[in-house]
Tab-separated table of C-alpha atoms in Angstrom:
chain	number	residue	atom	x	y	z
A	1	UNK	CA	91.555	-19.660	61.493
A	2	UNK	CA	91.036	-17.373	64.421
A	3	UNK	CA	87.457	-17.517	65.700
A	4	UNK	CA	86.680	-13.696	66.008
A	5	UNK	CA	83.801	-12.713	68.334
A	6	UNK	CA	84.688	-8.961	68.920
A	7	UNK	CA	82.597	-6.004	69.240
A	8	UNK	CA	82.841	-3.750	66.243
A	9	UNK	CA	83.296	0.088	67.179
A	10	UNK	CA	83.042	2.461	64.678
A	11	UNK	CA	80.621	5.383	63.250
A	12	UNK	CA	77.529	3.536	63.952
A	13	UNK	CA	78.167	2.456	67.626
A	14	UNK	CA	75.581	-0.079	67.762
A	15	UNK	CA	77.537	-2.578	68.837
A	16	UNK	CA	77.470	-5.508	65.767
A	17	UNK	CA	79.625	-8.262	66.092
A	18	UNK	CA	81.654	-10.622	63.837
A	19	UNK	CA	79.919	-13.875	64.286
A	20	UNK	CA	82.332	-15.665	61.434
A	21	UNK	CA	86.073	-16.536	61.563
A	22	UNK	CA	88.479	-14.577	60.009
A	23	UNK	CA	90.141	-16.355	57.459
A	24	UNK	CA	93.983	-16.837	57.381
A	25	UNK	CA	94.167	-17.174	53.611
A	26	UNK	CA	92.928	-15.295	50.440
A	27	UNK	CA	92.121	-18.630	48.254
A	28	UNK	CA	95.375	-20.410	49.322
A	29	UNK	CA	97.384	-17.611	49.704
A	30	UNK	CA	98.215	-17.589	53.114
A	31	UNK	CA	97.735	-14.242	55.298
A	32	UNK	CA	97.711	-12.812	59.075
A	33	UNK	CA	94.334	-13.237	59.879
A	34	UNK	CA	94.584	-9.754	61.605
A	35	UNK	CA	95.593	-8.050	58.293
A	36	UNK	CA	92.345	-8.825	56.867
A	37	UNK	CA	90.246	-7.906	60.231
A	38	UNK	CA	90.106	-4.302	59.809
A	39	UNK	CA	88.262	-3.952	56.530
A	40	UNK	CA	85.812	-6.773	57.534
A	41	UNK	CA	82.119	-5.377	58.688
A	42	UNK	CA	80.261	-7.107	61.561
A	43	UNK	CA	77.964	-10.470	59.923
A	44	UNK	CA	77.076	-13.967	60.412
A	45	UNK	CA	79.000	-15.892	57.967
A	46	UNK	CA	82.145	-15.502	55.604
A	47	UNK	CA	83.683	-17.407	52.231
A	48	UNK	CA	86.216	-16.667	49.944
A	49	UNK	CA	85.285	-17.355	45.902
A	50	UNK	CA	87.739	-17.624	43.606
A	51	UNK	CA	87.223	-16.556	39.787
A	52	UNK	CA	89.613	-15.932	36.607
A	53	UNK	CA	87.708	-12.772	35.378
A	54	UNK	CA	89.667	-12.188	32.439
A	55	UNK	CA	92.819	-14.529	30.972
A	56	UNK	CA	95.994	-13.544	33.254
A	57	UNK	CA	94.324	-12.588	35.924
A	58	UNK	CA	93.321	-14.800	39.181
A	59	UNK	CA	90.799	-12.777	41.833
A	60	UNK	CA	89.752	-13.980	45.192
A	61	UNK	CA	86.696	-12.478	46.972
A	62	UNK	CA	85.828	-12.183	50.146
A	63	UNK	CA	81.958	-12.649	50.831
A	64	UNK	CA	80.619	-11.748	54.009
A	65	UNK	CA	76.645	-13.092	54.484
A	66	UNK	CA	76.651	-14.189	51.288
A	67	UNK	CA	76.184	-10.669	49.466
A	68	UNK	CA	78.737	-8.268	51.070
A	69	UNK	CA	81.623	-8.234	48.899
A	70	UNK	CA	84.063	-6.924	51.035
A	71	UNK	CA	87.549	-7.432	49.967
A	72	UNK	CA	89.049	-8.715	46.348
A	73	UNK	CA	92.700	-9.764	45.815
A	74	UNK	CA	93.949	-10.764	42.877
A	75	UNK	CA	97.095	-11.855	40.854
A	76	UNK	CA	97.286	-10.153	37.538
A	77	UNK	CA	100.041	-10.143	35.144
A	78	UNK	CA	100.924	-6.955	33.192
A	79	UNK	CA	103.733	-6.051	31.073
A	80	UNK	CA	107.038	-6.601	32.642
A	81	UNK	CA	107.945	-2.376	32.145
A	82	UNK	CA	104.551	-1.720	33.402
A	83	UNK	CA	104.278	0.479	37.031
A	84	UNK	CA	102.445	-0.221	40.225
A	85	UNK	CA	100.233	3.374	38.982
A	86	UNK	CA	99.792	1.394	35.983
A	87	UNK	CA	97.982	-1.740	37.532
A	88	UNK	CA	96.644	0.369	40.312
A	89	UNK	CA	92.572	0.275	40.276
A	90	UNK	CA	90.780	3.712	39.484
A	91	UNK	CA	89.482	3.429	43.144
A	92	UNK	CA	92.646	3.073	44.728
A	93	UNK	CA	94.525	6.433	42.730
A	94	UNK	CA	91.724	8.502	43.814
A	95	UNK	CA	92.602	8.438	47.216
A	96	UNK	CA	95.859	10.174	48.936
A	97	UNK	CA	98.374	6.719	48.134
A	98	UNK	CA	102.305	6.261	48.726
A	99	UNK	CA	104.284	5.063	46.717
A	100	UNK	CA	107.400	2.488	48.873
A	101	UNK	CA	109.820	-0.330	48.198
A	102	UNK	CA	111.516	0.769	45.505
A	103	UNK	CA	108.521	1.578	43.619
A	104	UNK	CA	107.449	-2.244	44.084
A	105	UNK	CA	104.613	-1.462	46.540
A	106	UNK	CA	101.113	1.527	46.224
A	107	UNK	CA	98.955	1.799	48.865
A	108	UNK	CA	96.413	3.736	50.135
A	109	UNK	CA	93.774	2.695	52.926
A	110	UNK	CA	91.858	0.959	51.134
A	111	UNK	CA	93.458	-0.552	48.247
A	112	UNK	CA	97.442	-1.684	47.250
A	113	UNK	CA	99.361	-2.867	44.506
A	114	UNK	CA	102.481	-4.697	44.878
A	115	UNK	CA	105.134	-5.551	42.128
A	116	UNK	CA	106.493	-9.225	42.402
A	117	UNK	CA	109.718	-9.525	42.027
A	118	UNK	CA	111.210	-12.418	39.688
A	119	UNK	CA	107.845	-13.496	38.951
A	120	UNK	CA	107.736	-14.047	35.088
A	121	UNK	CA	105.147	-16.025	32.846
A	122	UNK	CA	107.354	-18.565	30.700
A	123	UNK	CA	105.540	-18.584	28.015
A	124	UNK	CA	104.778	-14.574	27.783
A	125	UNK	CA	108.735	-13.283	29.325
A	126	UNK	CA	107.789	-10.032	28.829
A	127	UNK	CA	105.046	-10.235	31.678
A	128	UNK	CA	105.559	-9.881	35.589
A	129	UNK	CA	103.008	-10.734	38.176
A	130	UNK	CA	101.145	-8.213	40.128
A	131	UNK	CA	98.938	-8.351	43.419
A	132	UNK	CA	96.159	-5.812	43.859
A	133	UNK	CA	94.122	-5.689	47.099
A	134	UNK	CA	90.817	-3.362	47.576
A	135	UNK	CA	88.358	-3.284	50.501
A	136	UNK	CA	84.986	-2.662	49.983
A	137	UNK	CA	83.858	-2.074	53.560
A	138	UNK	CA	82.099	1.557	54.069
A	139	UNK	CA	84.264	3.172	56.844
A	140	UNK	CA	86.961	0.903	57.112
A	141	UNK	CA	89.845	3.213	55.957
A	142	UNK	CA	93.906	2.108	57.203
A	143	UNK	CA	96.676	2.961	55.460
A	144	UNK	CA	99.517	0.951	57.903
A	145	UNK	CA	97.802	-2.431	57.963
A	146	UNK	CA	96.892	-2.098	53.703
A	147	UNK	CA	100.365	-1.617	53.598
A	148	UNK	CA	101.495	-4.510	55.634
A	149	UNK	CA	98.418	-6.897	54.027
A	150	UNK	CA	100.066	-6.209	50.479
A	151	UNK	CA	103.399	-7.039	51.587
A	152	UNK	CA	102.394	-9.890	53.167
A	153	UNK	CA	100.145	-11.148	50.598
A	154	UNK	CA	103.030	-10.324	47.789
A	155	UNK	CA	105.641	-12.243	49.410
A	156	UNK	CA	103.073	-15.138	49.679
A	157	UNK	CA	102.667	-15.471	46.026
A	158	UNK	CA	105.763	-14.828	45.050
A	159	UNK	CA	106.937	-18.202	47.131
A	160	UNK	CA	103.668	-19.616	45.809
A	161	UNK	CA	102.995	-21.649	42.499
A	162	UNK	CA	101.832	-18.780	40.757
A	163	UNK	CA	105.072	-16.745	40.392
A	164	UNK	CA	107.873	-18.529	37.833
A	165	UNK	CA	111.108	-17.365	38.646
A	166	UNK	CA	113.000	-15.754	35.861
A	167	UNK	CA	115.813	-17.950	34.583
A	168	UNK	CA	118.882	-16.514	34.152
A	169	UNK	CA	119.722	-15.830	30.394
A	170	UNK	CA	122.797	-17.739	28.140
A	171	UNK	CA	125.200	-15.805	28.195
A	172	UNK	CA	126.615	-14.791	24.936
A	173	UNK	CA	130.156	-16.505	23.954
């Protein structure tokens, strides 16, 4: 972890600092502590949570003070055919997004979907696993460094235990 004690600059110019350290993972999923940075607002204290919301789906969040949620990432699977507009969060299509990587990746400043590639469940083939990211933070808005946290934070799970490669089918004699 990288202990953070920097001045935060933004609308309010009052000067509030970051009194926690920034953390380097999203609940084991390891991630460039300075991809998360932006969308984190000043505060004493921060801790990740992890929850299963609803079956398929893994979410991290990330707590700041103990009541600010600020950002949520999650793992989700969704039907293998299914499109990164598909999985994409309400919040996150409301805002100007871009679509990149071969249609594996949507992002927008504060939210991003990416599309795993080769991740399959084994028991439900037709499935492929997603990540979704969304920040919460009033004000902290940035398209470039969204886009670089969800292609960080895909590649990470899809090297993680979470993603089951796809095994390659008999062929037919």
């Amino acid at each position: 972890m990288i202990i953070l004690g920097t001045t935060i600059t933004g609308c309010s110019g009052d000067g509030e600092k970051r009194s926690y350290s920034t953390p380097n993972s999203l609940c084991g999923v390891a991630v460039n502590s300075s991809l998360l940075t932006p969308f984190l607002p000043p505060g004493e204290h921060v801790s990740t949570q992890r929850t299963f919301p609803v079956q398929g789906t893994e979410q991290c969040d990330v707590i700041v003070d103990k009541s600010k949620l600020t950002i949520t990432a999650k793992k989700k699977w969704w039907p293998e055919r299914g499109s990164v507009l598909d999985v994409a969060p309400a919040s996150v299509r409301r805002k100007p997004y871009q679509i990149g990587e071969g249609k594996n990746i949507l992002y927008a400043g504060t939210g991003a979907v990416g599309r795993t590639k080769d991740c399959v469940d084994p028991t439900h083939s037709d499935q492929r696993l997603f990540t979704i990211i969304q920040s919460f933070t009033p004000d902290r808005d940035d398209v470039g460094t969204m886009k670089k946290l969800i292609k960080a934070y895909t590649k990470e799970v899809e090297q993680s235990k979470a993603c089951h490669p796809k095994r390659p089918q008999p062929s037919a004699s």
